[in-house]
Amino acid sequence: RINGQRLWGSLMEMAKIGATPKGGVCRLALTDLDRQGRDLFVSWAKDAGCTISIDQMGNVFARRAGRNESALPVMTGSHADSQPTGGRFDGIYGVLGGLEVIRTLNDHGITTEHPIEVVIWTNEEGSRFAPAMVASGVFAGVFTLEYGLSRADVDGKTMGEELERIGYAGNIPCGGRPIHAAFELHIEQGPILEAENITIGVVTAAQGQRWYEVVFTGQESHAGPTPMPRRRDALLGAARAIQLVNRIGLAHAPYACATVGMLQVHPNSRNVIPGQVFFTVDIRHPEDAVLAKMDAELRAGIATIAAEQRLDVSKLEQIFYYAPVPFDADCVASVRAAAQRFGYSHRDIVSGAGHDACYLAKVAPTSMVFVPCVDGISHNEVEDATPEWIEAGGNVLLHAMLERAQE
Amino acid sequence: RINGQRLWGSLMEMAKIGATPKGGVCRLALTDLDRQGRDLFVSWAKDAGCTISIDQMGNVFARRAGRNESALPVMTGSHADSQPTGGRFDGIYGVLGGLEVIRTLNDHGITTEHPIEVVIWTNEEGSRFAPAMVASGVFAGVFTLEYGLSRADVDGKTMGEELERIGYAGNIPCGGRPIHAAFELHIEQGPILEAENITIGVVTAAQGQRWYEVVFTGQESHAGPTPMPRRRDALLGAARAIQLVNRIGLAHAPYACATVGMLQVHPNSRNVIPGQVFFTVDIRHPEDAVLAKMDAELRAGIATIAAEQRLDVSKLEQIFYYAPVPFDADCVASVRAAAQRFGYSHRDIVSGAGHDACYLAKVAPTSMVFVPCVDGISHNEVEDATPEWIEAGGNVLLHAMLERAQE
Ligand SMILES: NC(=O)NCCC(=O)O
Ligand SMILES: NC(=O)NCCC(=O)O
């Protein structure tokens, strides 16, 4: 059994870095606060006897030696970055849960056959730098290194520059090495487990997603003397697009999700009819065929709106796509068995969010462990979980990993 | 007759300050560029023999002595600030048109009975600091000095601080002094004159307007695992509000205008359901009773949307209101007579935009002269006017002012 209090304490200590007034965390990828969080993890991992290595995407690997050092590693981990108004558990729970596994093995003097690695994956959130899971994507060969390093934030700063700046631009190659098995521990970020009063989610798959960037261009003009019929109001077009996206989500109930999360108005002046609007679209579904249908509906709808509002579609680009991800049956079985061993209530579940495990699954047998979060709320400063859930997830991770690390 | 070439040259010289790549101007109120524009005007006005004084709101008065220095001044002027993507004529034409009147009087050695004053009114656009026409409003006693100096931009910098910073915080009292007559020369900023091939708009009134700030609050949550029916998406509410505002504008055709020009999403992250959205509303109509009806429709519509989308209306505040403004019949007659004297095609027109003249009209007999602008476009970098229109407006201003300055 892991030490639940120690894990909780480490989470609360880490949550001080980037703490927000409402009890959450703002630790955007590759900021000074992200560096502080990484530094703290590295110092803890070194104290636990791990060796640290950093790859070209800034992914941090803390390795605990195995009895057989030529055996492939069993990997776990998640991310340390957060949303602008993020919570104390999203991502970092999977990192510190992995560290707690190592600390527990140390407590009991257990040497595993396989080495164990705990990873921080760079920029999972996709908030400061789009898309999400960039660095685990490079690790898995989905993106090139050049693509990963060149992702830029709204100010034009690239991941490559920012990795250099915070001192986490490593030189070992990103990816291209075999892994025995991988697990990721995470809060559910949705309402299912809590609603059913279940402690452990055995994650069998993750739904697919597509992200888009859209730009409508109309014509800036004075809000006073410009008659309504002459207007080419880009924000009015965007307003219709936001409702279109919502209708697409509702039309493919109950599993589809569709969201406009980001929108920027130009010139954004009270008495100017907006001339240009940039916005993002995020659509998700567990079935790839439905996701493709949603894509077609989005494209058709945007074209109709642009024509009716006399706007130009200056951009309609899918910047991120992955098909629904099935996790490895053996790894899923290890998670289920571990939950059963402790007598935790559990159920199979499909992840609504994307996770580094989704990319890792392309190059290693992978699965995930979910625990509930309060009211199903995540990507919000009020995100919360009970110490009991946090401990239970750690125990399941420990035993799932042990099973694979000893074979 | 004024010197049309000289006026055009001065406009083009001034347009270099804050020039944008698309041929427009970005000279936001109380920035360093605004200071440069003011400095240039002051140096030109001094060269033309004027004395300069600056009041507590940073309004700049360039005074040409009259034969009778105890006679009340005849005033003209407009503003030197621009929209973020503004044009080369909006505002500054009225300032440099006034300067051209003085230069022309100098050329002909004419001394007027009344002194003449050419004014730059601070922050007319209301873009960096809301609302519009703040400083002419303080001059006219509509706003207190404290209110004016405390208006803040999105970074929290106040007009008072920024006036100090750029060296235009004067110490003469703002307003409270009588004026013999006032005229403001401006481009129409709408399509009417150009469409009818008319050179001079004799401005008889300005439509009323109301500005609002609205904040919808929902709940931030993850765009992936949060089922559609659980969402409290503040941006979806704002999208409906944008369409509501547009419908209100269309419902009171042909004179009503209704615009959402500014909108800010929080936390504005691609995979976060927006938790809060701030947006502005600008509604206008030439009849106060209709404007009141539009106000009621807006308030009722916002309440309905909030209830249906399960959002809180954290703010719904009217931050700016003035009733339709009738201009002074004698001043209007002076403008019409001047247009007739030159044989310019002209028509009576109601201003769709607000102008410093609208506030000045509360404390002085006031009217305005409009000239067309190309395609009726303003608040846009492509804003344009022909040298012929610019010259014609200057001639009308000269003769309207002369008529009142010699009585
Ligand atoms: N787990 C998580 O919040 N990932 C961010 C990527 C996504 O939006 O699914
Ligand atoms: N003339 C002008 O653009 N004024 C700004 C105030 C308004 O929006 O009417």
PDB file of N, CA and C in Angstrom, chain A residues 83 85 125 127 130 189 207 213 219-222 224-226 228 230-231 235-236 240 243 246 257-263 268-272 284 319 352-353 375 377-380, chain B residues 83 85 125 127 130 189 191 207 213 219-226 228 230-231 236 240 243 246 257-263 268-272 284 319 352-353 375 377-380:
ATOM      1  N   GLN A  83      -4.035  24.368 -16.847  1.00  0.00           N
ATOM      2  CA  GLN A  83      -4.825  25.379 -17.538  1.00  0.00           C
ATOM      3  C   GLN A  83      -4.615  26.738 -16.854  1.00  0.00           C
ATOM      4  N   THR A  85      -6.823  28.580 -15.519  1.00  0.00           N
ATOM      5  CA  THR A  85      -7.575  28.463 -14.270  1.00  0.00           C
ATOM      6  C   THR A  85      -7.749  26.974 -14.004  1.00  0.00           C
ATOM      7  N   GLU A 125      -1.525  20.261 -21.728  1.00  0.00           N
ATOM      8  CA  GLU A 125      -2.829  20.937 -21.745  1.00  0.00           C
ATOM      9  C   GLU A 125      -3.184  21.523 -23.099  1.00  0.00           C
ATOM     10  N   SER A 127      -2.961  24.535 -23.807  1.00  0.00           N
ATOM     11  CA  SER A 127      -3.585  25.836 -23.574  1.00  0.00           C
ATOM     12  C   SER A 127      -2.642  26.958 -23.985  1.00  0.00           C
ATOM     13  N   ALA A 130      -0.861  25.232 -28.530  1.00  0.00           N
ATOM     14  CA  ALA A 130      -1.730  24.219 -29.128  1.00  0.00           C
ATOM     15  C   ALA A 130      -0.897  23.386 -30.083  1.00  0.00           C
ATOM     16  N   GLN A 189     -12.095  13.898 -14.450  1.00  0.00           N
ATOM     17  CA  GLN A 189     -12.431  15.185 -15.079  1.00  0.00           C
ATOM     18  C   GLN A 189     -13.851  15.210 -15.633  1.00  0.00           C
ATOM     19  N   GLN A 207     -11.895   8.801 -26.108  1.00  0.00           N
ATOM     20  CA  GLN A 207     -12.631   9.226 -27.299  1.00  0.00           C
ATOM     21  C   GLN A 207     -11.713  10.016 -28.240  1.00  0.00           C
ATOM     22  N   GLU A 213      -9.016  25.760 -35.984  1.00  0.00           N
ATOM     23  CA  GLU A 213      -8.904  27.220 -35.866  1.00  0.00           C
ATOM     24  C   GLU A 213      -9.707  27.830 -37.012  1.00  0.00           C
ATOM     25  N   GLN A 219     -15.959  43.314 -42.341  1.00  0.00           N
ATOM     26  CA  GLN A 219     -15.422  44.648 -42.561  1.00  0.00           C
ATOM     27  C   GLN A 219     -15.643  45.517 -41.335  1.00  0.00           C
ATOM     28  N   GLU A 220     -14.545  46.023 -40.782  1.00  0.00           N
ATOM     29  CA  GLU A 220     -14.659  46.973 -39.683  1.00  0.00           C
ATOM     30  C   GLU A 220     -15.389  48.204 -40.158  1.00  0.00           C
ATOM     31  N   SER A 221     -16.239  48.715 -39.286  1.00  0.00           N
ATOM     32  CA  SER A 221     -16.961  49.913 -39.663  1.00  0.00           C
ATOM     33  C   SER A 221     -17.567  50.516 -38.399  1.00  0.00           C
ATOM     34  N   HIS A 222     -17.984  51.767 -38.519  1.00  0.00           N
ATOM     35  CA  HIS A 222     -18.453  52.512 -37.355  1.00  0.00           C
ATOM     36  C   HIS A 222     -19.803  51.973 -36.871  1.00  0.00           C
ATOM     37  N   GLY A 224     -22.032  53.410 -35.253  1.00  0.00           N
ATOM     38  CA  GLY A 224     -23.125  54.379 -35.241  1.00  0.00           C
ATOM     39  C   GLY A 224     -23.743  54.584 -36.604  1.00  0.00           C
ATOM     40  N   PRO A 225     -22.986  55.114 -37.562  1.00  0.00           N
ATOM     41  CA  PRO A 225     -23.616  55.512 -38.831  1.00  0.00           C
ATOM     42  C   PRO A 225     -23.702  54.398 -39.867  1.00  0.00           C
ATOM     43  N   THR A 226     -23.280  53.177 -39.556  1.00  0.00           N
ATOM     44  CA  THR A 226     -23.331  52.104 -40.552  1.00  0.00           C
ATOM     45  C   THR A 226     -24.663  51.365 -40.446  1.00  0.00           C
ATOM     46  N   MET A 228     -27.664  48.758 -40.518  1.00  0.00           N
ATOM     47  CA  MET A 228     -27.623  47.315 -40.252  1.00  0.00           C
ATOM     48  C   MET A 228     -27.451  46.485 -41.538  1.00  0.00           C
ATOM     49  N   ARG A 230     -25.944  46.984 -44.246  1.00  0.00           N
ATOM     50  CA  ARG A 230     -24.648  47.084 -44.920  1.00  0.00           C
ATOM     51  C   ARG A 230     -23.549  46.349 -44.183  1.00  0.00           C
ATOM     52  N   ARG A 231     -23.828  45.874 -42.981  1.00  0.00           N
ATOM     53  CA  ARG A 231     -22.750  45.375 -42.118  1.00  0.00           C
ATOM     54  C   ARG A 231     -22.228  44.012 -42.545  1.00  0.00           C
ATOM     55  N   LEU A 235     -18.234  39.193 -35.804  1.00  0.00           N
ATOM     56  CA  LEU A 235     -18.628  38.622 -34.509  1.00  0.00           C
ATOM     57  C   LEU A 235     -20.033  38.026 -34.574  1.00  0.00           C
ATOM     58  N   LEU A 236     -20.890  38.626 -35.395  1.00  0.00           N
ATOM     59  CA  LEU A 236     -22.220  38.054 -35.579  1.00  0.00           C
ATOM     60  C   LEU A 236     -22.099  36.673 -36.238  1.00  0.00           C
ATOM     61  N   ARG A 240     -23.092  32.907 -34.532  1.00  0.00           N
ATOM     62  CA  ARG A 240     -23.849  31.817 -35.164  1.00  0.00           C
ATOM     63  C   ARG A 240     -23.021  30.531 -35.173  1.00  0.00           C
ATOM     64  N   GLN A 243     -23.178  28.743 -31.861  1.00  0.00           N
ATOM     65  CA  GLN A 243     -24.427  27.989 -31.708  1.00  0.00           C
ATOM     66  C   GLN A 243     -24.445  26.749 -32.593  1.00  0.00           C
ATOM     67  N   ASN A 246     -22.499  24.101 -30.824  1.00  0.00           N
ATOM     68  CA  ASN A 246     -23.308  23.549 -29.731  1.00  0.00           C
ATOM     69  C   ASN A 246     -24.379  22.593 -30.256  1.00  0.00           C
ATOM     70  N   CYS A 257     -19.184  15.745 -27.642  1.00  0.00           N
ATOM     71  CA  CYS A 257     -18.935  17.044 -27.030  1.00  0.00           C
ATOM     72  C   CYS A 257     -18.444  17.992 -28.111  1.00  0.00           C
ATOM     73  N   ALA A 258     -18.820  19.246 -27.999  1.00  0.00           N
ATOM     74  CA  ALA A 258     -18.414  20.245 -28.991  1.00  0.00           C
ATOM     75  C   ALA A 258     -18.368  21.601 -28.305  1.00  0.00           C
ATOM     76  N   THR A 259     -17.229  22.268 -28.450  1.00  0.00           N
ATOM     77  CA  THR A 259     -16.953  23.453 -27.633  1.00  0.00           C
ATOM     78  C   THR A 259     -16.199  24.514 -28.417  1.00  0.00           C
ATOM     79  N   VAL A 260     -16.603  25.768 -28.265  1.00  0.00           N
ATOM     80  CA  VAL A 260     -15.756  26.901 -28.647  1.00  0.00           C
ATOM     81  C   VAL A 260     -15.189  27.456 -27.340  1.00  0.00           C
ATOM     82  N   GLY A 261     -13.881  27.290 -27.134  1.00  0.00           N
ATOM     83  CA  GLY A 261     -13.265  27.671 -25.858  1.00  0.00           C
ATOM     84  C   GLY A 261     -12.520  28.984 -25.917  1.00  0.00           C
ATOM     85  N   MET A 262     -12.099  29.362 -27.120  1.00  0.00           N
ATOM     86  CA  MET A 262     -11.234  30.536 -27.264  1.00  0.00           C
ATOM     87  C   MET A 262     -11.761  31.398 -28.403  1.00  0.00           C
ATOM     88  N   LEU A 263     -11.767  32.680 -28.205  1.00  0.00           N
ATOM     89  CA  LEU A 263     -12.268  33.594 -29.230  1.00  0.00           C
ATOM     90  C   LEU A 263     -11.602  34.950 -29.052  1.00  0.00           C
ATOM     91  N   ASN A 268     -11.791  44.812 -31.484  1.00  0.00           N
ATOM     92  CA  ASN A 268     -12.275  44.734 -30.098  1.00  0.00           C
ATOM     93  C   ASN A 268     -12.442  46.101 -29.470  1.00  0.00           C
ATOM     94  N   SER A 269     -13.176  46.938 -30.163  1.00  0.00           N
ATOM     95  CA  SER A 269     -13.440  48.301 -29.701  1.00  0.00           C
ATOM     96  C   SER A 269     -14.960  48.483 -29.659  1.00  0.00           C
ATOM     97  N   ARG A 270     -15.441  49.121 -28.592  1.00  0.00           N
ATOM     98  CA  ARG A 270     -16.878  49.154 -28.315  1.00  0.00           C
ATOM     99  C   ARG A 270     -17.726  49.700 -29.459  1.00  0.00           C
ATOM    100  N   ASN A 271     -17.200  50.704 -30.168  1.00  0.00           N
ATOM    101  CA  ASN A 271     -18.005  51.326 -31.211  1.00  0.00           C
ATOM    102  C   ASN A 271     -17.493  51.018 -32.613  1.00  0.00           C
ATOM    103  N   VAL A 272     -16.908  49.832 -32.768  1.00  0.00           N
ATOM    104  CA  VAL A 272     -16.475  49.362 -34.088  1.00  0.00           C
ATOM    105  C   VAL A 272     -17.121  48.000 -34.369  1.00  0.00           C
ATOM    106  N   ARG A 284     -15.532  16.104 -30.071  1.00  0.00           N
ATOM    107  CA  ARG A 284     -15.078  14.797 -29.573  1.00  0.00           C
ATOM    108  C   ARG A 284     -16.195  13.769 -29.686  1.00  0.00           C
ATOM    109  N   ILE A 319      -6.333  21.543 -36.718  1.00  0.00           N
ATOM    110  CA  ILE A 319      -4.926  21.588 -36.270  1.00  0.00           C
ATOM    111  C   ILE A 319      -4.563  20.399 -35.394  1.00  0.00           C
ATOM    112  N   GLY A 352     -13.002  10.949 -21.553  1.00  0.00           N
ATOM    113  CA  GLY A 352     -13.504  12.064 -22.351  1.00  0.00           C
ATOM    114  C   GLY A 352     -12.389  13.019 -22.748  1.00  0.00           C
ATOM    115  N   ALA A 353     -11.352  13.071 -21.931  1.00  0.00           N
ATOM    116  CA  ALA A 353     -10.219  13.955 -22.192  1.00  0.00           C
ATOM    117  C   ALA A 353      -9.146  13.211 -22.958  1.00  0.00           C
ATOM    118  N   ASP A 375     -17.952  16.780  -8.118  1.00  0.00           N
ATOM    119  CA  ASP A 375     -18.922  17.361  -9.066  1.00  0.00           C
ATOM    120  C   ASP A 375     -18.499  17.176 -10.530  1.00  0.00           C
ATOM    121  N   ILE A 377     -15.961  18.236 -11.930  1.00  0.00           N
ATOM    122  CA  ILE A 377     -15.412  19.505 -12.450  1.00  0.00           C
ATOM    123  C   ILE A 377     -13.895  19.450 -12.558  1.00  0.00           C
ATOM    124  N   SER A 378     -13.393  19.789 -13.740  1.00  0.00           N
ATOM    125  CA  SER A 378     -11.959  19.961 -13.948  1.00  0.00           C
ATOM    126  C   SER A 378     -11.753  21.149 -14.882  1.00  0.00           C
ATOM    127  N   HIS A 379     -10.503  21.524 -15.122  1.00  0.00           N
ATOM    128  CA  HIS A 379     -10.206  22.764 -15.865  1.00  0.00           C
ATOM    129  C   HIS A 379     -10.946  23.907 -15.199  1.00  0.00           C
ATOM    130  N   ASN A 380     -10.817  23.940 -13.887  1.00  0.00           N
ATOM    131  CA  ASN A 380     -11.497  24.932 -13.055  1.00  0.00           C
ATOM    132  C   ASN A 380     -10.724  24.968 -11.747  1.00  0.00           C
TER     133      ASN A 380
ATOM    134  N   GLN B  83      -9.304  55.240 -33.344  1.00  0.00           N
ATOM    135  CA  GLN B  83      -9.582  53.844 -33.023  1.00  0.00           C
ATOM    136  C   GLN B  83      -8.285  53.027 -33.184  1.00  0.00           C
ATOM    137  N   THR B  85      -7.811  50.562 -35.124  1.00  0.00           N
ATOM    138  CA  THR B  85      -7.636  50.469 -36.569  1.00  0.00           C
ATOM    139  C   THR B  85      -8.448  51.607 -37.189  1.00  0.00           C
ATOM    140  N   GLU B 125     -12.851  58.989 -28.834  1.00  0.00           N
ATOM    141  CA  GLU B 125     -13.261  57.702 -29.412  1.00  0.00           C
ATOM    142  C   GLU B 125     -13.902  56.755 -28.405  1.00  0.00           C
ATOM    143  N   SER B 127     -12.432  54.352 -27.094  1.00  0.00           N
ATOM    144  CA  SER B 127     -11.938  53.008 -27.363  1.00  0.00           C
ATOM    145  C   SER B 127     -10.959  52.576 -26.286  1.00  0.00           C
ATOM    146  N   ALA B 130     -13.402  54.070 -22.000  1.00  0.00           N
ATOM    147  CA  ALA B 130     -14.838  54.268 -22.208  1.00  0.00           C
ATOM    148  C   ALA B 130     -15.345  55.215 -21.135  1.00  0.00           C
ATOM    149  N   GLN B 189     -18.811  59.425 -41.851  1.00  0.00           N
ATOM    150  CA  GLN B 189     -18.636  58.086 -41.271  1.00  0.00           C
ATOM    151  C   GLN B 189     -19.778  57.137 -41.611  1.00  0.00           C
ATOM    152  N   PRO B 191     -22.803  56.191 -45.146  1.00  0.00           N
ATOM    153  CA  PRO B 191     -22.863  56.128 -46.608  1.00  0.00           C
ATOM    154  C   PRO B 191     -23.796  57.133 -47.296  1.00  0.00           C
ATOM    155  N   GLN B 207     -28.086  61.287 -33.402  1.00  0.00           N
ATOM    156  CA  GLN B 207     -28.954  60.301 -32.760  1.00  0.00           C
ATOM    157  C   GLN B 207     -28.474  60.013 -31.339  1.00  0.00           C
ATOM    158  N   GLU B 213     -22.170  47.478 -20.428  1.00  0.00           N
ATOM    159  CA  GLU B 213     -21.197  46.403 -20.177  1.00  0.00           C
ATOM    160  C   GLU B 213     -21.972  45.233 -19.580  1.00  0.00           C
ATOM    161  N   GLN B 219     -19.888  28.249 -15.690  1.00  0.00           N
ATOM    162  CA  GLN B 219     -18.925  27.451 -14.939  1.00  0.00           C
ATOM    163  C   GLN B 219     -17.862  26.885 -15.891  1.00  0.00           C
ATOM    164  N   GLU B 220     -16.610  27.210 -15.610  1.00  0.00           N
ATOM    165  CA  GLU B 220     -15.517  26.617 -16.380  1.00  0.00           C
ATOM    166  C   GLU B 220     -15.512  25.126 -16.165  1.00  0.00           C
ATOM    167  N   SER B 221     -15.256  24.407 -17.229  1.00  0.00           N
ATOM    168  CA  SER B 221     -15.204  22.962 -17.087  1.00  0.00           C
ATOM    169  C   SER B 221     -14.529  22.398 -18.333  1.00  0.00           C
ATOM    170  N   HIS B 222     -14.131  21.142 -18.226  1.00  0.00           N
ATOM    171  CA  HIS B 222     -13.330  20.502 -19.282  1.00  0.00           C
ATOM    172  C   HIS B 222     -14.190  20.250 -20.521  1.00  0.00           C
ATOM    173  N   ALA B 223     -13.669  20.651 -21.679  1.00  0.00           N
ATOM    174  CA  ALA B 223     -14.403  20.530 -22.939  1.00  0.00           C
ATOM    175  C   ALA B 223     -14.568  19.084 -23.395  1.00  0.00           C
ATOM    176  N   GLY B 224     -13.822  18.158 -22.790  1.00  0.00           N
ATOM    177  CA  GLY B 224     -13.912  16.762 -23.202  1.00  0.00           C
ATOM    178  C   GLY B 224     -14.934  15.973 -22.402  1.00  0.00           C
ATOM    179  N   PRO B 225     -14.706  15.800 -21.121  1.00  0.00           N
ATOM    180  CA  PRO B 225     -15.556  14.873 -20.361  1.00  0.00           C
ATOM    181  C   PRO B 225     -16.832  15.502 -19.796  1.00  0.00           C
ATOM    182  N   THR B 226     -17.092  16.775 -20.065  1.00  0.00           N
ATOM    183  CA  THR B 226     -18.293  17.406 -19.494  1.00  0.00           C
ATOM    184  C   THR B 226     -19.455  17.256 -20.472  1.00  0.00           C
ATOM    185  N   MET B 228     -22.802  17.611 -22.613  1.00  0.00           N
ATOM    186  CA  MET B 228     -23.448  18.837 -23.082  1.00  0.00           C
ATOM    187  C   MET B 228     -24.528  19.345 -22.123  1.00  0.00           C
ATOM    188  N   ARG B 230     -24.860  19.267 -18.992  1.00  0.00           N
ATOM    189  CA  ARG B 230     -24.392  19.793 -17.707  1.00  0.00           C
ATOM    190  C   ARG B 230     -23.738  21.161 -17.835  1.00  0.00           C
ATOM    191  N   ARG B 231     -23.507  21.602 -19.047  1.00  0.00           N
ATOM    192  CA  ARG B 231     -22.669  22.779 -19.240  1.00  0.00           C
ATOM    193  C   ARG B 231     -23.357  24.083 -18.877  1.00  0.00           C
ATOM    194  N   LEU B 236     -21.641  30.577 -24.974  1.00  0.00           N
ATOM    195  CA  LEU B 236     -22.875  30.232 -25.684  1.00  0.00           C
ATOM    196  C   LEU B 236     -23.957  31.269 -25.361  1.00  0.00           C
ATOM    197  N   ARG B 240     -25.773  34.027 -28.046  1.00  0.00           N
ATOM    198  CA  ARG B 240     -27.203  34.350 -28.179  1.00  0.00           C
ATOM    199  C   ARG B 240     -27.437  35.849 -27.978  1.00  0.00           C
ATOM    200  N   GLN B 243     -26.699  37.837 -31.062  1.00  0.00           N
ATOM    201  CA  GLN B 243     -27.800  37.757 -32.033  1.00  0.00           C
ATOM    202  C   GLN B 243     -29.015  38.560 -31.581  1.00  0.00           C
ATOM    203  N   ASN B 246     -28.362  42.127 -32.459  1.00  0.00           N
ATOM    204  CA  ASN B 246     -28.551  42.314 -33.895  1.00  0.00           C
ATOM    205  C   ASN B 246     -30.050  42.367 -34.249  1.00  0.00           C
ATOM    206  N   CYS B 257     -29.357  51.307 -34.823  1.00  0.00           N
ATOM    207  CA  CYS B 257     -28.119  50.533 -34.925  1.00  0.00           C
ATOM    208  C   CYS B 257     -27.891  49.842 -33.593  1.00  0.00           C
ATOM    209  N   ALA B 258     -27.347  48.630 -33.643  1.00  0.00           N
ATOM    210  CA  ALA B 258     -27.093  47.878 -32.415  1.00  0.00           C
ATOM    211  C   ALA B 258     -25.892  46.975 -32.675  1.00  0.00           C
ATOM    212  N   THR B 259     -24.905  47.060 -31.784  1.00  0.00           N
ATOM    213  CA  THR B 259     -23.604  46.432 -32.052  1.00  0.00           C
ATOM    214  C   THR B 259     -22.986  45.861 -30.786  1.00  0.00           C
ATOM    215  N   VAL B 260     -22.418  44.660 -30.894  1.00  0.00           N
ATOM    216  CA  VAL B 260     -21.481  44.172 -29.880  1.00  0.00           C
ATOM    217  C   VAL B 260     -20.092  44.309 -30.505  1.00  0.00           C
ATOM    218  N   GLY B 261     -19.293  45.231 -29.970  1.00  0.00           N
ATOM    219  CA  GLY B 261     -18.001  45.531 -30.587  1.00  0.00           C
ATOM    220  C   GLY B 261     -16.827  44.907 -29.859  1.00  0.00           C
ATOM    221  N   MET B 262     -17.033  44.620 -28.569  1.00  0.00           N
ATOM    222  CA  MET B 262     -15.915  44.152 -27.735  1.00  0.00           C
ATOM    223  C   MET B 262     -16.381  42.949 -26.934  1.00  0.00           C
ATOM    224  N   LEU B 263     -15.537  41.942 -26.852  1.00  0.00           N
ATOM    225  CA  LEU B 263     -15.892  40.720 -26.126  1.00  0.00           C
ATOM    226  C   LEU B 263     -14.611  40.059 -25.624  1.00  0.00           C
ATOM    227  N   ASN B 268     -10.451  31.626 -21.809  1.00  0.00           N
ATOM    228  CA  ASN B 268     -10.032  31.692 -23.218  1.00  0.00           C
ATOM    229  C   ASN B 268      -9.001  30.610 -23.543  1.00  0.00           C
ATOM    230  N   SER B 269      -9.331  29.388 -23.220  1.00  0.00           N
ATOM    231  CA  SER B 269      -8.452  28.248 -23.476  1.00  0.00           C
ATOM    232  C   SER B 269      -9.246  27.257 -24.315  1.00  0.00           C
ATOM    233  N   ARG B 270      -8.589  26.676 -25.324  1.00  0.00           N
ATOM    234  CA  ARG B 270      -9.281  25.896 -26.342  1.00  0.00           C
ATOM    235  C   ARG B 270     -10.115  24.743 -25.790  1.00  0.00           C
ATOM    236  N   ASN B 271      -9.629  24.110 -24.725  1.00  0.00           N
ATOM    237  CA  ASN B 271     -10.334  22.945 -24.200  1.00  0.00           C
ATOM    238  C   ASN B 271     -10.969  23.204 -22.842  1.00  0.00           C
ATOM    239  N   VAL B 272     -11.385  24.443 -22.635  1.00  0.00           N
ATOM    240  CA  VAL B 272     -12.120  24.803 -21.420  1.00  0.00           C
ATOM    241  C   VAL B 272     -13.435  25.462 -21.821  1.00  0.00           C
ATOM    242  N   ARG B 284     -28.307  52.615 -30.751  1.00  0.00           N
ATOM    243  CA  ARG B 284     -28.505  54.012 -31.158  1.00  0.00           C
ATOM    244  C   ARG B 284     -29.827  54.180 -31.895  1.00  0.00           C
ATOM    245  N   ILE B 319     -23.383  52.247 -19.177  1.00  0.00           N
ATOM    246  CA  ILE B 319     -22.263  53.092 -18.750  1.00  0.00           C
ATOM    247  C   ILE B 319     -22.240  54.428 -19.487  1.00  0.00           C
ATOM    248  N   GLY B 352     -24.996  59.843 -37.236  1.00  0.00           N
ATOM    249  CA  GLY B 352     -25.104  58.517 -36.630  1.00  0.00           C
ATOM    250  C   GLY B 352     -24.100  58.315 -35.517  1.00  0.00           C
ATOM    251  N   ALA B 353     -22.994  59.038 -35.591  1.00  0.00           N
ATOM    252  CA  ALA B 353     -21.956  58.924 -34.568  1.00  0.00           C
ATOM    253  C   ALA B 353     -22.155  59.983 -33.504  1.00  0.00           C
ATOM    254  N   ASP B 375     -17.151  55.036 -49.642  1.00  0.00           N
ATOM    255  CA  ASP B 375     -17.932  53.842 -49.301  1.00  0.00           C
ATOM    256  C   ASP B 375     -18.606  53.934 -47.926  1.00  0.00           C
ATOM    257  N   ILE B 377     -17.245  54.246 -45.173  1.00  0.00           N
ATOM    258  CA  ILE B 377     -16.476  53.455 -44.197  1.00  0.00           C
ATOM    259  C   ILE B 377     -15.665  54.354 -43.269  1.00  0.00           C
ATOM    260  N   SER B 378     -15.822  54.125 -41.959  1.00  0.00           N
ATOM    261  CA  SER B 378     -14.976  54.777 -40.968  1.00  0.00           C
ATOM    262  C   SER B 378     -14.684  53.768 -39.861  1.00  0.00           C
ATOM    263  N   HIS B 379     -13.854  54.146 -38.912  1.00  0.00           N
ATOM    264  CA  HIS B 379     -13.387  53.185 -37.899  1.00  0.00           C
ATOM    265  C   HIS B 379     -12.786  51.974 -38.625  1.00  0.00           C
ATOM    266  N   ASN B 380     -11.963  52.261 -39.592  1.00  0.00           N
ATOM    267  CA  ASN B 380     -11.343  51.251 -40.443  1.00  0.00           C
ATOM    268  C   ASN B 380     -10.124  51.934 -41.064  1.00  0.00           C
TER     269      ASN B 380
END
